[in-house]
Amino acid sequence: MLEPWLHHYGIVAVFIILTFESCGIPLPGESLLIVAAMLSGRGDFSVGSLFLSAWAGAVLGDNIGYLIGRILGHDLLLRYGGKIGLNAARIGRIEAIFARYGPVAVGFSRFFSVLRQLNGIVAGTMKMDWWRFLIFNALGGALWVLVWTMAGYYFGAHAADGIGFIRKCGFWGVIVVSIVLIVILAYGYRHRILARWRRDKMN
């Protein structure tokens, strides 16, 4: 579903979606960025222009979120957080992370789905110094965009080689790739798996 958007609107779609996602709207910004990077690896558009548009959208969206949080305050999260699965306790935990780690939390929050959307809003509600927020947000956004752009770009550029390698390896190639994918998925969902295991153990 994401690829037709990119073919039709190009990197403008990446800029717009990441801007809206970064100011609190739950959109598939990260997935869109990865798909765009894969298309860039195939030569559909420049990886440099993709990086700049994604980074600009991420930083702009976070600063819009910061302004919203600064003006409307904590009540905004409590009033509308339930619509995206955020209750008061969860909001409190997120605010505790920002209160404890400050600008560092701003820099690395992009790598976590919920924090990525609420980064600017939470920083604004907590009245973090805007200059500190801007600097760490820009650095964190650049790192996040660089990681996923390079990963997607490399995969897109070498996907054909990987498929050819799997075909040469035959059955065992499929087994190895399947194990790698299972390990990656298990790592990505480790928190949910551990939480479910603990619940089952208690029951």
mmCIF file of C-alpha atoms in Angstrom:
data_model
loop_
_atom_site.group_PDB
_atom_site.id
_atom_site.type_symbol
_atom_site.label_atom_id
_atom_site.label_comp_id
_atom_site.label_asym_id
_atom_site.label_seq_id
_atom_site.Cartn_x
_atom_site.Cartn_y
_atom_site.Cartn_z
ATOM 1 C CA MET A 1 0.000 0.000 0.000
ATOM 2 C CA LEU A 2 2.897 2.376 0.696
ATOM 3 C CA GLU A 3 4.738 1.859 -2.578
ATOM 4 C CA PRO A 4 2.033 3.388 -4.853
ATOM 5 C CA TRP A 5 2.063 6.523 -2.686
ATOM 6 C CA LEU A 6 5.798 6.828 -3.144
ATOM 7 C CA HIS A 7 5.631 6.241 -6.879
ATOM 8 C CA HIS A 8 2.919 8.894 -7.222
ATOM 9 C CA TYR A 9 4.114 11.565 -4.774
ATOM 10 C CA GLY A 10 7.808 10.670 -4.329
ATOM 11 C CA ILE A 11 9.764 12.031 -1.383
ATOM 12 C CA VAL A 12 7.085 14.692 -0.809
ATOM 13 C CA ALA A 13 4.928 11.895 0.659
ATOM 14 C CA VAL A 14 7.760 10.998 3.056
ATOM 15 C CA PHE A 15 8.082 14.606 4.198
ATOM 16 C CA ILE A 16 4.327 15.042 4.762
ATOM 17 C CA ILE A 17 3.718 11.701 6.504
ATOM 18 C CA LEU A 18 6.718 12.084 8.810
ATOM 19 C CA THR A 19 5.676 15.636 9.665
ATOM 20 C CA PHE A 20 2.186 14.528 10.695
ATOM 21 C CA GLU A 21 3.444 11.431 12.512
ATOM 22 C CA SER A 22 6.012 13.444 14.448
ATOM 23 C CA CYS A 23 3.430 15.886 15.760
ATOM 24 C CA GLY A 24 1.379 13.109 17.366
ATOM 25 C CA ILE A 25 -0.731 11.497 14.637
ATOM 26 C CA PRO A 26 -0.327 7.676 14.493
ATOM 27 C CA LEU A 27 0.825 7.129 10.897
ATOM 28 C CA PRO A 28 3.219 4.531 9.387
ATOM 29 C CA GLY A 29 6.123 6.978 9.063
ATOM 30 C CA GLU A 30 8.885 4.499 9.841
ATOM 31 C CA SER A 31 7.503 1.886 7.434
ATOM 32 C CA LEU A 32 7.153 4.523 4.727
ATOM 33 C CA LEU A 33 10.753 5.638 5.245
ATOM 34 C CA ILE A 34 12.072 2.069 4.964
ATOM 35 C CA VAL A 35 10.082 1.364 1.779
ATOM 36 C CA ALA A 36 11.239 4.688 0.319
ATOM 37 C CA ALA A 37 14.854 3.816 1.125
ATOM 38 C CA MET A 38 14.465 0.441 -0.595
ATOM 39 C CA LEU A 39 13.093 2.174 -3.698
ATOM 40 C CA SER A 40 16.003 4.584 -3.512
ATOM 41 C CA GLY A 41 18.359 1.612 -3.470
ATOM 42 C CA ARG A 42 16.744 0.457 -6.707
ATOM 43 C CA GLY A 43 17.400 3.881 -8.230
ATOM 44 C CA ASP A 44 13.865 5.312 -8.104
ATOM 45 C CA PHE A 45 15.081 8.542 -6.476
ATOM 46 C CA SER A 46 18.120 10.055 -4.784
ATOM 47 C CA VAL A 47 19.039 8.758 -1.326
ATOM 48 C CA GLY A 48 20.363 12.224 -0.438
ATOM 49 C CA SER A 49 17.072 13.961 -1.202
ATOM 50 C CA LEU A 50 15.216 11.213 0.684
ATOM 51 C CA PHE A 51 17.386 11.744 3.764
ATOM 52 C CA LEU A 52 16.901 15.524 3.721
ATOM 53 C CA SER A 53 13.128 15.368 3.204
ATOM 54 C CA ALA A 54 12.668 12.708 5.914
ATOM 55 C CA TRP A 55 14.863 14.585 8.374
ATOM 56 C CA ALA A 56 13.119 17.906 7.666
ATOM 57 C CA GLY A 57 9.685 16.308 8.117
ATOM 58 C CA ALA A 58 10.705 14.624 11.372
ATOM 59 C CA VAL A 59 12.180 17.791 12.884
ATOM 60 C CA LEU A 60 9.342 20.034 11.702
ATOM 61 C CA GLY A 61 6.682 17.669 13.029
ATOM 62 C CA ASP A 62 8.364 17.371 16.419
ATOM 63 C CA ASN A 63 8.580 21.140 16.726
ATOM 64 C CA ILE A 64 4.908 21.501 15.850
ATOM 65 C CA GLY A 65 4.190 18.911 18.546
ATOM 66 C CA TYR A 66 6.391 20.851 20.977
ATOM 67 C CA LEU A 67 4.418 24.039 20.280
ATOM 68 C CA ILE A 68 1.101 22.203 20.737
ATOM 69 C CA GLY A 69 2.249 20.702 24.029
ATOM 70 C CA ARG A 70 3.649 24.014 25.249
ATOM 71 C CA ILE A 71 0.403 25.878 24.554
ATOM 72 C CA LEU A 72 -2.217 23.269 25.478
ATOM 73 C CA GLY A 73 -0.251 21.483 28.209
ATOM 74 C CA HIS A 74 -0.703 18.193 30.060
ATOM 75 C CA ASP A 75 -4.504 18.221 29.726
ATOM 76 C CA LEU A 76 -4.124 17.630 25.980
ATOM 77 C CA LEU A 77 -2.543 14.214 26.549
ATOM 78 C CA LEU A 78 -5.074 13.237 29.198
ATOM 79 C CA ARG A 79 -8.014 14.302 27.044
ATOM 80 C CA TYR A 80 -7.007 12.710 23.750
ATOM 81 C CA GLY A 81 -4.464 10.085 24.750
ATOM 82 C CA GLY A 82 -7.118 7.385 25.089
ATOM 83 C CA LYS A 83 -7.846 7.613 21.368
ATOM 84 C CA ILE A 84 -4.384 6.272 20.590
ATOM 85 C CA GLY A 85 -4.192 3.824 23.486
ATOM 86 C CA LEU A 86 -2.631 6.091 26.117
ATOM 87 C CA ASN A 87 -4.131 6.077 29.589
ATOM 88 C CA ALA A 88 -3.027 8.308 32.469
ATOM 89 C CA ALA A 89 -0.608 5.694 33.842
ATOM 90 C CA ARG A 90 1.146 5.231 30.515
ATOM 91 C CA ILE A 91 1.391 8.985 29.985
ATOM 92 C CA GLY A 92 2.900 9.259 33.453
ATOM 93 C CA ARG A 93 5.575 6.667 32.594
ATOM 94 C CA ILE A 94 6.467 8.500 29.380
ATOM 95 C CA GLU A 95 6.744 11.814 31.227
ATOM 96 C CA ALA A 96 8.917 10.134 33.872
ATOM 97 C CA ILE A 97 11.342 9.014 31.133
ATOM 98 C CA PHE A 98 11.601 12.575 29.811
ATOM 99 C CA ALA A 99 11.951 14.015 33.313
ATOM 100 C CA ARG A 100 14.767 11.608 34.158
ATOM 101 C CA TYR A 101 16.756 11.615 30.928
ATOM 102 C CA GLY A 102 15.840 15.039 29.500
ATOM 103 C CA PRO A 103 17.460 15.856 26.133
ATOM 104 C CA VAL A 104 18.867 12.303 25.827
ATOM 105 C CA ALA A 105 15.291 10.973 25.806
ATOM 106 C CA VAL A 106 14.481 13.464 23.049
ATOM 107 C CA GLY A 107 17.427 12.265 20.991
ATOM 108 C CA PHE A 108 16.676 8.545 21.199
ATOM 109 C CA SER A 109 12.872 8.556 21.470
ATOM 110 C CA ARG A 110 12.590 8.278 17.670
ATOM 111 C CA PHE A 111 13.615 4.629 17.867
ATOM 112 C CA PHE A 112 10.507 3.752 19.937
ATOM 113 C CA SER A 113 7.090 3.867 18.302
ATOM 114 C CA VAL A 114 4.944 5.644 20.921
ATOM 115 C CA LEU A 115 7.714 7.978 22.064
ATOM 116 C CA ARG A 116 8.368 8.923 18.449
ATOM 117 C CA GLN A 117 4.848 10.296 18.020
ATOM 118 C CA LEU A 118 4.733 12.027 21.423
ATOM 119 C CA ASN A 119 8.299 13.293 21.596
ATOM 120 C CA GLY A 120 7.544 16.932 20.847
ATOM 121 C CA ILE A 121 4.223 17.089 22.687
ATOM 122 C CA VAL A 122 5.644 15.660 25.926
ATOM 123 C CA ALA A 123 8.715 17.925 25.769
ATOM 124 C CA GLY A 124 6.388 20.895 25.247
ATOM 125 C CA THR A 125 4.063 19.997 28.122
ATOM 126 C CA MET A 126 7.093 19.659 30.413
ATOM 127 C CA LYS A 127 8.327 23.070 29.213
ATOM 128 C CA MET A 128 11.754 21.803 28.202
ATOM 129 C CA ASP A 129 14.030 24.569 26.978
ATOM 130 C CA TRP A 130 13.269 24.911 23.262
ATOM 131 C CA TRP A 131 16.879 25.324 22.135
ATOM 132 C CA ARG A 132 17.930 22.131 23.930
ATOM 133 C CA PHE A 133 14.923 20.340 22.490
ATOM 134 C CA LEU A 134 15.680 21.596 18.969
ATOM 135 C CA ILE A 135 19.348 20.537 19.046
ATOM 136 C CA PHE A 136 18.811 17.050 20.476
ATOM 137 C CA ASN A 137 15.712 16.503 18.378
ATOM 138 C CA ALA A 138 17.575 17.425 15.204
ATOM 139 C CA LEU A 139 20.495 15.136 16.117
ATOM 140 C CA GLY A 140 18.203 12.252 17.080
ATOM 141 C CA GLY A 141 16.115 12.715 13.953
ATOM 142 C CA ALA A 142 19.224 12.693 11.763
ATOM 143 C CA LEU A 143 20.485 9.479 13.396
ATOM 144 C CA TRP A 144 17.094 7.755 13.080
ATOM 145 C CA VAL A 145 16.666 8.746 9.441
ATOM 146 C CA LEU A 146 20.259 7.748 8.645
ATOM 147 C CA VAL A 147 19.889 4.279 10.199
ATOM 148 C CA TRP A 148 16.671 3.358 8.402
ATOM 149 C CA THR A 149 17.592 5.065 5.140
ATOM 150 C CA MET A 150 20.919 3.248 4.914
ATOM 151 C CA ALA A 151 19.386 -0.093 5.940
ATOM 152 C CA GLY A 152 16.572 0.188 3.405
ATOM 153 C CA TYR A 153 18.880 1.543 0.720
ATOM 154 C CA TYR A 154 21.353 -1.306 1.155
ATOM 155 C CA PHE A 155 18.582 -3.901 1.109
ATOM 156 C CA GLY A 156 16.988 -2.371 -1.980
ATOM 157 C CA ALA A 157 20.314 -2.236 -3.804
ATOM 158 C CA HIS A 158 21.281 -5.824 -2.924
ATOM 159 C CA ALA A 159 17.900 -7.560 -2.772
ATOM 160 C CA ALA A 160 18.434 -9.222 -6.153
ATOM 161 C CA ASP A 161 21.816 -10.554 -5.011
ATOM 162 C CA GLY A 162 20.246 -11.940 -1.846
ATOM 163 C CA ILE A 163 17.466 -13.685 -3.748
ATOM 164 C CA GLY A 164 20.025 -15.180 -6.136
ATOM 165 C CA PHE A 165 22.074 -16.446 -3.186
ATOM 166 C CA ILE A 166 19.014 -18.089 -1.610
ATOM 167 C CA ARG A 167 18.174 -19.813 -4.880
ATOM 168 C CA LYS A 168 21.720 -21.166 -5.157
ATOM 169 C CA CYS A 169 21.573 -22.494 -1.606
ATOM 170 C CA GLY A 170 18.214 -24.114 -2.261
ATOM 171 C CA PHE A 171 16.390 -25.686 0.689
ATOM 172 C CA TRP A 172 19.053 -24.810 3.281
ATOM 173 C CA GLY A 173 19.091 -21.201 2.125
ATOM 174 C CA VAL A 174 15.376 -20.924 2.858
ATOM 175 C CA ILE A 175 15.895 -22.511 6.302
ATOM 176 C CA VAL A 176 18.703 -20.075 7.217
ATOM 177 C CA VAL A 177 16.726 -17.028 6.052
ATOM 178 C CA SER A 178 13.655 -18.221 7.974
ATOM 179 C CA ILE A 179 15.688 -18.613 11.181
ATOM 180 C CA VAL A 180 17.192 -15.131 10.757
ATOM 181 C CA LEU A 181 13.731 -13.606 10.242
ATOM 182 C CA ILE A 182 12.369 -15.407 13.315
ATOM 183 C CA VAL A 183 15.263 -14.107 15.420
ATOM 184 C CA ILE A 184 14.713 -10.538 14.151
ATOM 185 C CA LEU A 185 10.968 -10.691 14.861
ATOM 186 C CA ALA A 186 11.550 -12.216 18.292
ATOM 187 C CA TYR A 187 13.989 -9.416 19.127
ATOM 188 C CA GLY A 188 11.570 -6.755 17.891
ATOM 189 C CA TYR A 189 8.670 -8.141 19.923
ATOM 190 C CA ARG A 190 10.711 -9.325 22.918
ATOM 191 C CA HIS A 191 8.913 -7.045 25.366
ATOM 192 C CA ARG A 192 5.487 -8.340 24.363
ATOM 193 C CA ILE A 193 6.678 -11.936 24.400
ATOM 194 C CA LEU A 194 8.195 -11.579 27.882
ATOM 195 C CA ALA A 195 5.093 -9.796 29.206
ATOM 196 C CA ARG A 196 2.838 -12.548 27.882
ATOM 197 C CA TRP A 197 5.125 -15.248 29.291
ATOM 198 C CA ARG A 198 5.015 -13.593 32.733
ATOM 199 C CA ARG A 199 1.194 -13.377 32.591
ATOM 200 C CA ASP A 200 0.900 -17.038 31.636
ATOM 201 C CA LYS A 201 3.314 -18.010 34.408
ATOM 202 C CA MET A 202 1.294 -16.091 37.002
ATOM 203 C CA ASN A 203 -1.936 -17.708 35.830
#
